[in-house]
Amino acid sequence: MRITEILALFMVTIPVLLVIVAMFGYDQGNGFVEATRIIRMEPEPNVTSSDDSTLQRDQEQKDSVGLSLLGGLLVSGFKKESCLSRYQSYQYRKASPHKPSLHLLSKLRAYEELHKRCGPGTRPYIKAERLLKLKQTDDEESEGCKYVVWMSFSGLGNRIISIASAFLYAMLTDRVLLVEGGEQFKDLFCEPFLDTTWLLPKDFTLTSQFSGFGQNSAHCHGDMLKKKLINSSSVSSMSHLYLHLAHDYNDQDKMFFCAEDQNLLKNVPWLIMRTNNFFAPSLFLIPSFEEELGMMFPEKGTVFHHLGRYLFHPSNNVWGLITRYYQAYLAKADERIGLQIRVFDEKSGVSPQVTKQIIACVQNEDLLPKLSKGEEQHKQPSEEDLKLKSVLVTSLTTGYFEILKTMYWENPTVTRDVIGIHQPSHEGHQQTEKLMHNRKAWAEMYLLSLTDKLVISAWSTFGYVAQGLGGLRAWILYKQENQTNTNPPCGRAMSPDPCFHAPPYYDCKAKRGTDTGKVVPHVRHCEDISWGLKLVDNS
């Protein structure tokens, strides 16, 4: 009986021990593992503590700040209320697929420090300006600060793309860029640099002489070359030189794009520049700049895209025009299409050929649907299939807008998409010196850059600015000759960058003419101007 009782007790105890072992588990390396691996079968309740909420808010704030700084292109520290567009523009634009290189960011940060040290009002600036009164150089006096002054010239689109070129040149040559523009310029754009200004002071020593600067003036670089008055010896005593880089410049002026001349110019404290061109493509052909530019812009066709977004922030007055229009007419659209129409013969009115060209382009390229005919036009799309496309038209006149609006109001589309046609202004003709005209022009360029797809007119710097800021490869409406239809009506841009309308055709090393659009693979002839030059990606 005793043995029977022991066996019975053993039989009862063994299963209990096995259950305990199974519950707690056994780890070969560490013995029994923590019981929580088996015991805590139910998930933890979904409770967010106040600390977690704070961390989430902080992370969201950090993310929004990162987006507003455009991948490090911009710096923080500006007062938000002084320039709302700097901190709000990312909310209206898709994130750019083109990321700035680390080398470009490093160059921008170095430039900002230089501008802060040498900008207007600083001791180096005051000493450098004194050289203009003495009309001779003094290395000790200038404290190593050199300047390029951009003279106000031409229409707003030309001003924007030429300033971007001048800024690129300033970065390459360790100069400070100052722009002439006065109160109107300040009314259109925010200051791009922290704790300093890029505006040329009103009392600048040479301002009164600007109107007299030309290709035959005493300090014109090109004219001095022509007269053989400029060399390494003479240039060392010069306080300033005038650079004529406008569309009408001559062969001597174009020597600016030769390495030999750049070597002479580097010692002149003040360079006064008049230009209405996006001359960046020719800077890529100067051997001394080639390596630096390659590191700054691995994607060659994004020079204006990056520099434009860095430099040009709409003032609060202009930003109000942009955001109010966007919210009223574009915000709710499933897709936004920009259509910039520039007819250079303003007296011709609405051209039937141009009308046909516009319609053929937007429909053939599937930017807008064709019109529906027959019985199927009465079928109503379901709510799920209904798609709203908003078309932003910019033009000096209303003729093309009215034609498109009537066409898509009176007829349904084959896709059943609903098409809204909108035009912010119609100024009649270009009025470069009027403030409100320029406000509207700048607002419309910016609005076009916020669209998903863009059509622009050939030769137009207005359109160039829009596609560049947006990082878009626009469809370009080819310029008609003698009112004849073009075939095809439009073509896709190779890159977002503007076209250099008046490039030099000269081989500086061989000292003879050459086709500068065939020297390197990333500088090619433009889509809309056969003799122009454009930056494109190597691929």
mmCIF file of N, CA, C and O in Angstrom, residues 92-177:
data_model
loop_
_atom_site.group_PDB
_atom_site.id
_atom_site.type_symbol
_atom_site.label_atom_id
_atom_site.label_comp_id
_atom_site.label_asym_id
_atom_site.label_seq_id
_atom_site.Cartn_x
_atom_site.Cartn_y
_atom_site.Cartn_z
ATOM 1 N N TYR A 92 2.330 74.855 -50.630
ATOM 2 C CA TYR A 92 1.633 75.036 -51.909
ATOM 3 C C TYR A 92 2.320 74.306 -53.065
ATOM 4 O O TYR A 92 1.783 74.260 -54.160
ATOM 5 N N ARG A 93 3.501 73.772 -52.807
ATOM 6 C CA ARG A 93 4.280 73.168 -53.879
ATOM 7 C C ARG A 93 4.683 71.743 -53.513
ATOM 8 O O ARG A 93 5.002 71.459 -52.360
ATOM 9 N N LYS A 94 4.659 70.850 -54.480
ATOM 10 C CA LYS A 94 5.136 69.491 -54.235
ATOM 11 C C LYS A 94 6.639 69.524 -53.948
ATOM 12 O O LYS A 94 7.361 70.378 -54.469
ATOM 13 N N ALA A 95 7.094 68.593 -53.115
ATOM 14 C CA ALA A 95 8.521 68.518 -52.815
ATOM 15 C C ALA A 95 9.309 68.283 -54.097
ATOM 16 O O ALA A 95 8.921 67.474 -54.934
ATOM 17 N N SER A 96 10.391 69.011 -54.257
ATOM 18 C CA SER A 96 11.180 68.914 -55.481
ATOM 19 C C SER A 96 11.906 67.574 -55.556
ATOM 20 O O SER A 96 12.491 67.125 -54.573
ATOM 21 N N PRO A 97 11.902 66.940 -56.732
ATOM 22 C CA PRO A 97 12.684 65.712 -56.901
ATOM 23 C C PRO A 97 14.179 66.001 -57.042
ATOM 24 O O PRO A 97 14.994 65.086 -57.013
ATOM 25 N N HIS A 98 14.518 67.286 -57.201
ATOM 26 C CA HIS A 98 15.912 67.686 -57.391
ATOM 27 C C HIS A 98 16.479 68.169 -56.054
ATOM 28 O O HIS A 98 16.085 69.217 -55.553
ATOM 29 N N LYS A 99 17.394 67.413 -55.499
ATOM 30 C CA LYS A 99 17.966 67.753 -54.197
ATOM 31 C C LYS A 99 19.263 68.548 -54.369
ATOM 32 O O LYS A 99 20.112 68.182 -55.187
ATOM 33 N N PRO A 100 19.450 69.621 -53.601
ATOM 34 C CA PRO A 100 20.706 70.375 -53.698
ATOM 35 C C PRO A 100 21.874 69.540 -53.182
ATOM 36 O O PRO A 100 21.736 68.800 -52.209
ATOM 37 N N SER A 101 23.008 69.662 -53.822
ATOM 38 C CA SER A 101 24.194 68.907 -53.407
ATOM 39 C C SER A 101 24.753 69.476 -52.108
ATOM 40 O O SER A 101 24.560 70.657 -51.786
ATOM 41 N N LEU A 102 25.461 68.655 -51.378
ATOM 42 C CA LEU A 102 26.099 69.109 -50.140
ATOM 43 C C LEU A 102 27.127 70.201 -50.431
ATOM 44 O O LEU A 102 27.318 71.117 -49.631
ATOM 45 N N HIS A 103 27.777 70.101 -51.576
ATOM 46 C CA HIS A 103 28.767 71.115 -51.928
ATOM 47 C C HIS A 103 28.096 72.466 -52.189
ATOM 48 O O HIS A 103 28.623 73.511 -51.782
ATOM 49 N N LEU A 104 26.933 72.445 -52.839
ATOM 50 C CA LEU A 104 26.192 73.693 -53.050
ATOM 51 C C LEU A 104 25.777 74.298 -51.715
ATOM 52 O O LEU A 104 25.909 75.506 -51.499
ATOM 53 N N LEU A 105 25.274 73.465 -50.811
ATOM 54 C CA LEU A 105 24.861 73.963 -49.489
ATOM 55 C C LEU A 105 26.047 74.577 -48.751
ATOM 56 O O LEU A 105 25.921 75.623 -48.113
ATOM 57 N N SER A 106 27.202 73.941 -48.865
ATOM 58 C CA SER A 106 28.404 74.466 -48.220
ATOM 59 C C SER A 106 28.800 75.816 -48.822
ATOM 60 O O SER A 106 29.164 76.749 -48.092
ATOM 61 N N LYS A 107 28.716 75.941 -50.142
ATOM 62 C CA LYS A 107 29.043 77.204 -50.805
ATOM 63 C C LYS A 107 28.075 78.314 -50.412
ATOM 64 O O LYS A 107 28.480 79.465 -50.221
ATOM 65 N N LEU A 108 26.804 77.971 -50.269
ATOM 66 C CA LEU A 108 25.805 78.964 -49.865
ATOM 67 C C LEU A 108 26.062 79.459 -48.452
ATOM 68 O O LEU A 108 25.965 80.660 -48.164
ATOM 69 N N ARG A 109 26.402 78.532 -47.544
ATOM 70 C CA ARG A 109 26.680 78.935 -46.169
ATOM 71 C C ARG A 109 27.931 79.826 -46.108
ATOM 72 O O ARG A 109 27.974 80.800 -45.346
ATOM 73 N N ALA A 110 28.933 79.495 -46.916
ATOM 74 C CA ALA A 110 30.156 80.307 -46.952
ATOM 75 C C ALA A 110 29.858 81.689 -47.530
ATOM 76 O O ALA A 110 30.375 82.706 -47.034
ATOM 77 N N TYR A 111 29.004 81.720 -48.566
ATOM 78 C CA TYR A 111 28.643 83.017 -49.147
ATOM 79 C C TYR A 111 27.899 83.877 -48.133
ATOM 80 O O TYR A 111 28.134 85.094 -48.042
ATOM 81 N N GLU A 112 26.998 83.271 -47.390
ATOM 82 C CA GLU A 112 26.223 84.035 -46.395
ATOM 83 C C GLU A 112 27.142 84.703 -45.373
ATOM 84 O O GLU A 112 26.913 85.859 -44.980
ATOM 85 N N GLU A 113 28.174 83.992 -44.960
ATOM 86 C CA GLU A 113 29.142 84.567 -44.018
ATOM 87 C C GLU A 113 29.907 85.718 -44.665
ATOM 88 O O GLU A 113 30.157 86.742 -44.031
ATOM 89 N N LEU A 114 30.283 85.532 -45.930
ATOM 90 C CA LEU A 114 30.988 86.594 -46.656
ATOM 91 C C LEU A 114 30.115 87.832 -46.785
ATOM 92 O O LEU A 114 30.578 88.959 -46.572
ATOM 93 N N HIS A 115 28.849 87.628 -47.149
ATOM 94 C CA HIS A 115 27.941 88.770 -47.331
ATOM 95 C C HIS A 115 27.722 89.506 -46.009
ATOM 96 O O HIS A 115 27.651 90.733 -45.978
ATOM 97 N N LYS A 116 27.629 88.741 -44.940
ATOM 98 C CA LYS A 116 27.435 89.357 -43.615
ATOM 99 C C LYS A 116 28.668 90.181 -43.213
ATOM 100 O O LYS A 116 28.550 91.250 -42.625
ATOM 101 N N ARG A 117 29.839 89.687 -43.578
ATOM 102 C CA ARG A 117 31.083 90.382 -43.209
ATOM 103 C C ARG A 117 31.332 91.599 -44.084
ATOM 104 O O ARG A 117 31.851 92.618 -43.606
ATOM 105 N N CYS A 118 30.948 91.517 -45.371
ATOM 106 C CA CYS A 118 31.313 92.565 -46.332
ATOM 107 C C CYS A 118 30.138 93.394 -46.839
ATOM 108 O O CYS A 118 30.334 94.287 -47.675
ATOM 109 N N GLY A 119 28.916 93.079 -46.387
ATOM 110 C CA GLY A 119 27.724 93.750 -46.911
ATOM 111 C C GLY A 119 27.646 95.224 -46.553
ATOM 112 O O GLY A 119 28.459 95.750 -45.787
ATOM 113 N N PRO A 120 26.664 95.930 -47.125
ATOM 114 C CA PRO A 120 26.491 97.360 -46.873
ATOM 115 C C PRO A 120 26.457 97.694 -45.384
ATOM 116 O O PRO A 120 25.829 96.994 -44.596
ATOM 117 N N GLY A 121 27.149 98.761 -45.039
ATOM 118 C CA GLY A 121 27.175 99.215 -43.651
ATOM 119 C C GLY A 121 28.316 98.661 -42.823
ATOM 120 O O GLY A 121 28.607 99.172 -41.744
ATOM 121 N N THR A 122 28.980 97.619 -43.316
ATOM 122 C CA THR A 122 30.096 97.033 -42.571
ATOM 123 C C THR A 122 31.366 97.852 -42.813
ATOM 124 O O THR A 122 31.469 98.617 -43.771
ATOM 125 N N ARG A 123 32.356 97.671 -41.957
ATOM 126 C CA ARG A 123 33.623 98.396 -42.111
ATOM 127 C C ARG A 123 34.327 98.048 -43.427
ATOM 128 O O ARG A 123 34.791 98.960 -44.135
ATOM 129 N N PRO A 124 34.396 96.741 -43.817
ATOM 130 C CA PRO A 124 35.021 96.426 -45.109
ATOM 131 C C PRO A 124 34.307 97.085 -46.289
ATOM 132 O O PRO A 124 34.964 97.523 -47.237
ATOM 133 N N TYR A 125 32.965 97.165 -46.231
ATOM 134 C CA TYR A 125 32.226 97.802 -47.323
ATOM 135 C C TYR A 125 32.581 99.285 -47.406
ATOM 136 O O TYR A 125 32.826 99.825 -48.498
ATOM 137 N N ILE A 126 32.599 99.957 -46.272
ATOM 138 C CA ILE A 126 32.902 101.396 -46.248
ATOM 139 C C ILE A 126 34.296 101.650 -46.813
ATOM 140 O O ILE A 126 34.516 102.581 -47.587
ATOM 141 N N LYS A 127 35.244 100.796 -46.444
ATOM 142 C CA LYS A 127 36.618 100.958 -46.936
ATOM 143 C C LYS A 127 36.713 100.647 -48.424
ATOM 144 O O LYS A 127 37.436 101.327 -49.163
ATOM 145 N N ALA A 128 35.972 99.619 -48.869
ATOM 146 C CA ALA A 128 35.991 99.274 -50.294
ATOM 147 C C ALA A 128 35.364 100.382 -51.133
ATOM 148 O O ALA A 128 35.848 100.688 -52.229
ATOM 149 N N GLU A 129 34.294 100.992 -50.623
ATOM 150 C CA GLU A 129 33.652 102.073 -51.375
ATOM 151 C C GLU A 129 34.569 103.294 -51.443
ATOM 152 O O GLU A 129 34.539 104.048 -52.426
ATOM 153 N N ARG A 130 35.403 103.466 -50.437
ATOM 154 C CA ARG A 130 36.334 104.590 -50.434
ATOM 155 C C ARG A 130 37.303 104.499 -51.615
ATOM 156 O O ARG A 130 37.766 105.516 -52.131
ATOM 157 N N LEU A 131 37.583 103.264 -52.069
ATOM 158 C CA LEU A 131 38.473 103.089 -53.219
ATOM 159 C C LEU A 131 37.893 103.735 -54.474
ATOM 160 O O LEU A 131 38.632 104.187 -55.346
ATOM 161 N N LEU A 132 36.565 103.764 -54.585
ATOM 162 C CA LEU A 132 35.918 104.366 -55.746
ATOM 163 C C LEU A 132 36.115 105.877 -55.764
ATOM 164 O O LEU A 132 36.176 106.492 -56.833
ATOM 165 N N LYS A 133 36.227 106.460 -54.604
ATOM 166 C CA LYS A 133 36.458 107.906 -54.515
ATOM 167 C C LYS A 133 37.923 108.233 -54.783
ATOM 168 O O LYS A 133 38.247 109.254 -55.376
ATOM 169 N N LEU A 134 38.803 107.305 -54.349
ATOM 170 C CA LEU A 134 40.228 107.498 -54.594
ATOM 171 C C LEU A 134 40.606 107.132 -56.020
ATOM 172 O O LEU A 134 41.647 107.540 -56.532
ATOM 173 N N LYS A 135 39.738 106.312 -56.655
ATOM 174 C CA LYS A 135 39.944 105.840 -58.027
ATOM 175 C C LYS A 135 41.231 105.023 -58.183
ATOM 176 O O LYS A 135 41.850 105.011 -59.240
ATOM 177 N N GLN A 136 41.620 104.384 -57.122
ATOM 178 C CA GLN A 136 42.756 103.466 -57.196
ATOM 179 C C GLN A 136 42.583 102.406 -56.123
ATOM 180 O O GLN A 136 41.824 102.594 -55.179
ATOM 181 N N THR A 137 43.302 101.302 -56.250
ATOM 182 C CA THR A 137 43.145 100.205 -55.312
ATOM 183 C C THR A 137 44.174 100.261 -54.207
ATOM 184 O O THR A 137 45.240 100.836 -54.347
ATOM 185 N N ASP A 138 43.811 99.649 -53.117
ATOM 186 C CA ASP A 138 44.700 99.538 -51.963
ATOM 187 C C ASP A 138 44.297 98.278 -51.234
ATOM 188 O O ASP A 138 43.248 98.223 -50.596
ATOM 189 N N ASP A 139 45.091 97.236 -51.326
ATOM 190 C CA ASP A 139 44.736 95.935 -50.772
ATOM 191 C C ASP A 139 44.423 96.012 -49.285
ATOM 192 O O ASP A 139 43.521 95.346 -48.787
ATOM 193 N N GLU A 140 45.153 96.845 -48.581
ATOM 194 C CA GLU A 140 44.935 96.941 -47.134
ATOM 195 C C GLU A 140 43.599 97.602 -46.828
ATOM 196 O O GLU A 140 42.886 97.220 -45.916
ATOM 197 N N GLU A 141 43.248 98.617 -47.648
ATOM 198 C CA GLU A 141 42.006 99.340 -47.425
ATOM 199 C C GLU A 141 40.772 98.462 -47.628
ATOM 200 O O GLU A 141 39.811 98.542 -46.887
ATOM 201 N N SER A 142 40.767 97.608 -48.663
ATOM 202 C CA SER A 142 39.557 96.877 -49.022
ATOM 203 C C SER A 142 39.279 95.687 -48.108
ATOM 204 O O SER A 142 38.193 95.123 -48.134
ATOM 205 N N GLU A 143 40.258 95.268 -47.310
ATOM 206 C CA GLU A 143 40.119 94.133 -46.394
ATOM 207 C C GLU A 143 39.676 92.858 -47.107
ATOM 208 O O GLU A 143 38.981 92.023 -46.560
ATOM 209 N N GLY A 144 40.043 92.732 -48.352
ATOM 210 C CA GLY A 144 39.772 91.496 -49.092
ATOM 211 C C GLY A 144 38.356 91.335 -49.604
ATOM 212 O O GLY A 144 38.012 90.287 -50.162
ATOM 213 N N CYS A 145 37.498 92.322 -49.447
ATOM 214 C CA CYS A 145 36.109 92.221 -49.909
ATOM 215 C C CYS A 145 35.987 92.771 -51.324
ATOM 216 O O CYS A 145 36.422 93.890 -51.611
ATOM 217 N N LYS A 146 35.407 91.981 -52.197
ATOM 218 C CA LYS A 146 35.187 92.389 -53.584
ATOM 219 C C LYS A 146 33.699 92.266 -53.908
ATOM 220 O O LYS A 146 32.982 91.484 -53.273
ATOM 221 N N TYR A 147 33.255 92.993 -54.933
ATOM 222 C CA TYR A 147 31.815 93.119 -55.178
ATOM 223 C C TYR A 147 31.484 92.992 -56.663
ATOM 224 O O TYR A 147 32.284 93.348 -57.536
ATOM 225 N N VAL A 148 30.276 92.482 -56.939
ATOM 226 C CA VAL A 148 29.684 92.589 -58.265
ATOM 227 C C VAL A 148 28.324 93.260 -58.082
ATOM 228 O O VAL A 148 27.502 92.823 -57.273
ATOM 229 N N VAL A 149 28.132 94.350 -58.784
ATOM 230 C CA VAL A 149 26.903 95.145 -58.671
ATOM 231 C C VAL A 149 26.048 94.893 -59.912
ATOM 232 O O VAL A 149 26.496 95.127 -61.045
ATOM 233 N N TRP A 150 24.828 94.396 -59.691
ATOM 234 C CA TRP A 150 23.892 94.160 -60.790
ATOM 235 C C TRP A 150 23.069 95.418 -61.011
ATOM 236 O O TRP A 150 22.407 95.909 -60.097
ATOM 237 N N MET A 151 23.114 95.952 -62.242
ATOM 238 C CA MET A 151 22.357 97.159 -62.573
ATOM 239 C C MET A 151 20.958 96.789 -63.033
ATOM 240 O O MET A 151 20.779 95.871 -63.846
ATOM 241 N N SER A 152 19.957 97.497 -62.546
ATOM 242 C CA SER A 152 18.569 97.239 -62.902
ATOM 243 C C SER A 152 18.360 97.475 -64.388
ATOM 244 O O SER A 152 18.689 98.537 -64.920
ATOM 245 N N PHE A 153 17.787 96.447 -65.053
ATOM 246 C CA PHE A 153 17.704 96.503 -66.520
ATOM 247 C C PHE A 153 16.669 95.515 -67.026
ATOM 248 O O PHE A 153 16.568 94.405 -66.512
ATOM 249 N N SER A 154 15.864 95.931 -67.999
ATOM 250 C CA SER A 154 14.942 95.067 -68.733
ATOM 251 C C SER A 154 13.699 94.693 -67.907
ATOM 252 O O SER A 154 13.441 95.235 -66.833
ATOM 253 N N GLY A 155 12.901 93.737 -68.435
ATOM 254 C CA GLY A 155 11.655 93.327 -67.794
ATOM 255 C C GLY A 155 11.901 92.423 -66.599
ATOM 256 O O GLY A 155 13.023 91.944 -66.369
ATOM 257 N N LEU A 156 10.846 92.144 -65.842
ATOM 258 C CA LEU A 156 10.994 91.428 -64.579
ATOM 259 C C LEU A 156 11.537 90.016 -64.763
ATOM 260 O O LEU A 156 12.399 89.573 -63.997
ATOM 261 N N GLY A 157 11.061 89.286 -65.767
ATOM 262 C CA GLY A 157 11.576 87.940 -66.003
ATOM 263 C C GLY A 157 13.063 87.952 -66.293
ATOM 264 O O GLY A 157 13.832 87.145 -65.751
ATOM 265 N N ASN A 158 13.499 88.896 -67.159
ATOM 266 C CA ASN A 158 14.921 89.031 -67.460
ATOM 267 C C ASN A 158 15.721 89.409 -66.215
ATOM 268 O O ASN A 158 16.855 88.940 -66.021
ATOM 269 N N ARG A 159 15.151 90.249 -65.383
ATOM 270 C CA ARG A 159 15.859 90.657 -64.165
ATOM 271 C C ARG A 159 16.109 89.458 -63.258
ATOM 272 O O ARG A 159 17.199 89.283 -62.706
ATOM 273 N N ILE A 160 15.084 88.639 -63.102
ATOM 274 C CA ILE A 160 15.201 87.502 -62.185
ATOM 275 C C ILE A 160 16.265 86.510 -62.664
ATOM 276 O O ILE A 160 17.131 86.082 -61.891
ATOM 277 N N ILE A 161 16.230 86.140 -63.947
ATOM 278 C CA ILE A 161 17.186 85.136 -64.422
ATOM 279 C C ILE A 161 18.603 85.706 -64.496
ATOM 280 O O ILE A 161 19.581 84.967 -64.290
ATOM 281 N N SER A 162 18.739 87.006 -64.759
ATOM 282 C CA SER A 162 20.087 87.589 -64.833
ATOM 283 C C SER A 162 20.687 87.771 -63.442
ATOM 284 O O SER A 162 21.900 87.611 -63.262
ATOM 285 N N ILE A 163 19.853 88.077 -62.447
ATOM 286 C CA ILE A 163 20.356 88.170 -61.063
ATOM 287 C C ILE A 163 20.865 86.809 -60.595
ATOM 288 O O ILE A 163 21.903 86.709 -59.928
ATOM 289 N N ALA A 164 20.122 85.758 -60.936
ATOM 290 C CA ALA A 164 20.568 84.408 -60.561
ATOM 291 C C ALA A 164 21.938 84.102 -61.167
ATOM 292 O O ALA A 164 22.806 83.507 -60.511
ATOM 293 N N SER A 165 22.158 84.525 -62.413
ATOM 294 C CA SER A 165 23.453 84.320 -63.065
ATOM 295 C C SER A 165 24.548 85.130 -62.365
ATOM 296 O O SER A 165 25.658 84.626 -62.154
ATOM 297 N N ALA A 166 24.239 86.382 -62.045
ATOM 298 C CA ALA A 166 25.215 87.237 -61.357
ATOM 299 C C ALA A 166 25.572 86.668 -59.987
ATOM 300 O O ALA A 166 26.729 86.736 -59.555
ATOM 301 N N PHE A 167 24.577 86.100 -59.309
ATOM 302 C CA PHE A 167 24.831 85.501 -57.991
ATOM 303 C C PHE A 167 25.742 84.282 -58.126
ATOM 304 O O PHE A 167 26.660 84.085 -57.317
ATOM 305 N N LEU A 168 25.493 83.457 -59.141
ATOM 306 C CA LEU A 168 26.360 82.298 -59.366
ATOM 307 C C LEU A 168 27.789 82.760 -59.622
ATOM 308 O O LEU A 168 28.745 82.190 -59.074
ATOM 309 N N TYR A 169 27.955 83.802 -60.428
ATOM 310 C CA TYR A 169 29.289 84.343 -60.702
ATOM 311 C C TYR A 169 29.933 84.875 -59.424
ATOM 312 O O TYR A 169 31.131 84.663 -59.191
ATOM 313 N N ALA A 170 29.148 85.538 -58.585
ATOM 314 C CA ALA A 170 29.667 86.060 -57.316
ATOM 315 C C ALA A 170 30.181 84.925 -56.432
ATOM 316 O O ALA A 170 31.254 85.031 -55.823
ATOM 317 N N MET A 171 29.432 83.822 -56.358
ATOM 318 C CA MET A 171 29.872 82.692 -55.549
ATOM 319 C C MET A 171 31.162 82.082 -56.088
ATOM 320 O O MET A 171 32.037 81.676 -55.323
ATOM 321 N N LEU A 172 31.280 82.008 -57.400
ATOM 322 C CA LEU A 172 32.459 81.398 -58.017
ATOM 323 C C LEU A 172 33.711 82.247 -57.818
ATOM 324 O O LEU A 172 34.833 81.720 -57.814
ATOM 325 N N THR A 173 33.544 83.553 -57.666
ATOM 326 C CA THR A 173 34.684 84.469 -57.595
ATOM 327 C C THR A 173 34.850 85.114 -56.225
ATOM 328 O O THR A 173 35.631 86.056 -56.086
ATOM 329 N N ASP A 174 34.119 84.601 -55.239
ATOM 330 C CA ASP A 174 34.219 85.126 -53.863
ATOM 331 C C ASP A 174 33.932 86.621 -53.799
ATOM 332 O O ASP A 174 34.651 87.393 -53.151
ATOM 333 N N ARG A 175 32.880 87.019 -54.483
ATOM 334 C CA ARG A 175 32.426 88.400 -54.446
ATOM 335 C C ARG A 175 31.075 88.490 -53.752
ATOM 336 O O ARG A 175 30.356 87.496 -53.644
ATOM 337 N N VAL A 176 30.735 89.689 -53.335
ATOM 338 C CA VAL A 176 29.431 89.965 -52.740
ATOM 339 C C VAL A 176 28.537 90.567 -53.817
ATOM 340 O O VAL A 176 28.946 91.500 -54.517
ATOM 341 N N LEU A 177 27.336 90.006 -53.981
ATOM 342 C CA LEU A 177 26.377 90.528 -54.962
ATOM 343 C C LEU A 177 25.522 91.613 -54.327
ATOM 344 O O LEU A 177 24.925 91.414 -53.268
#
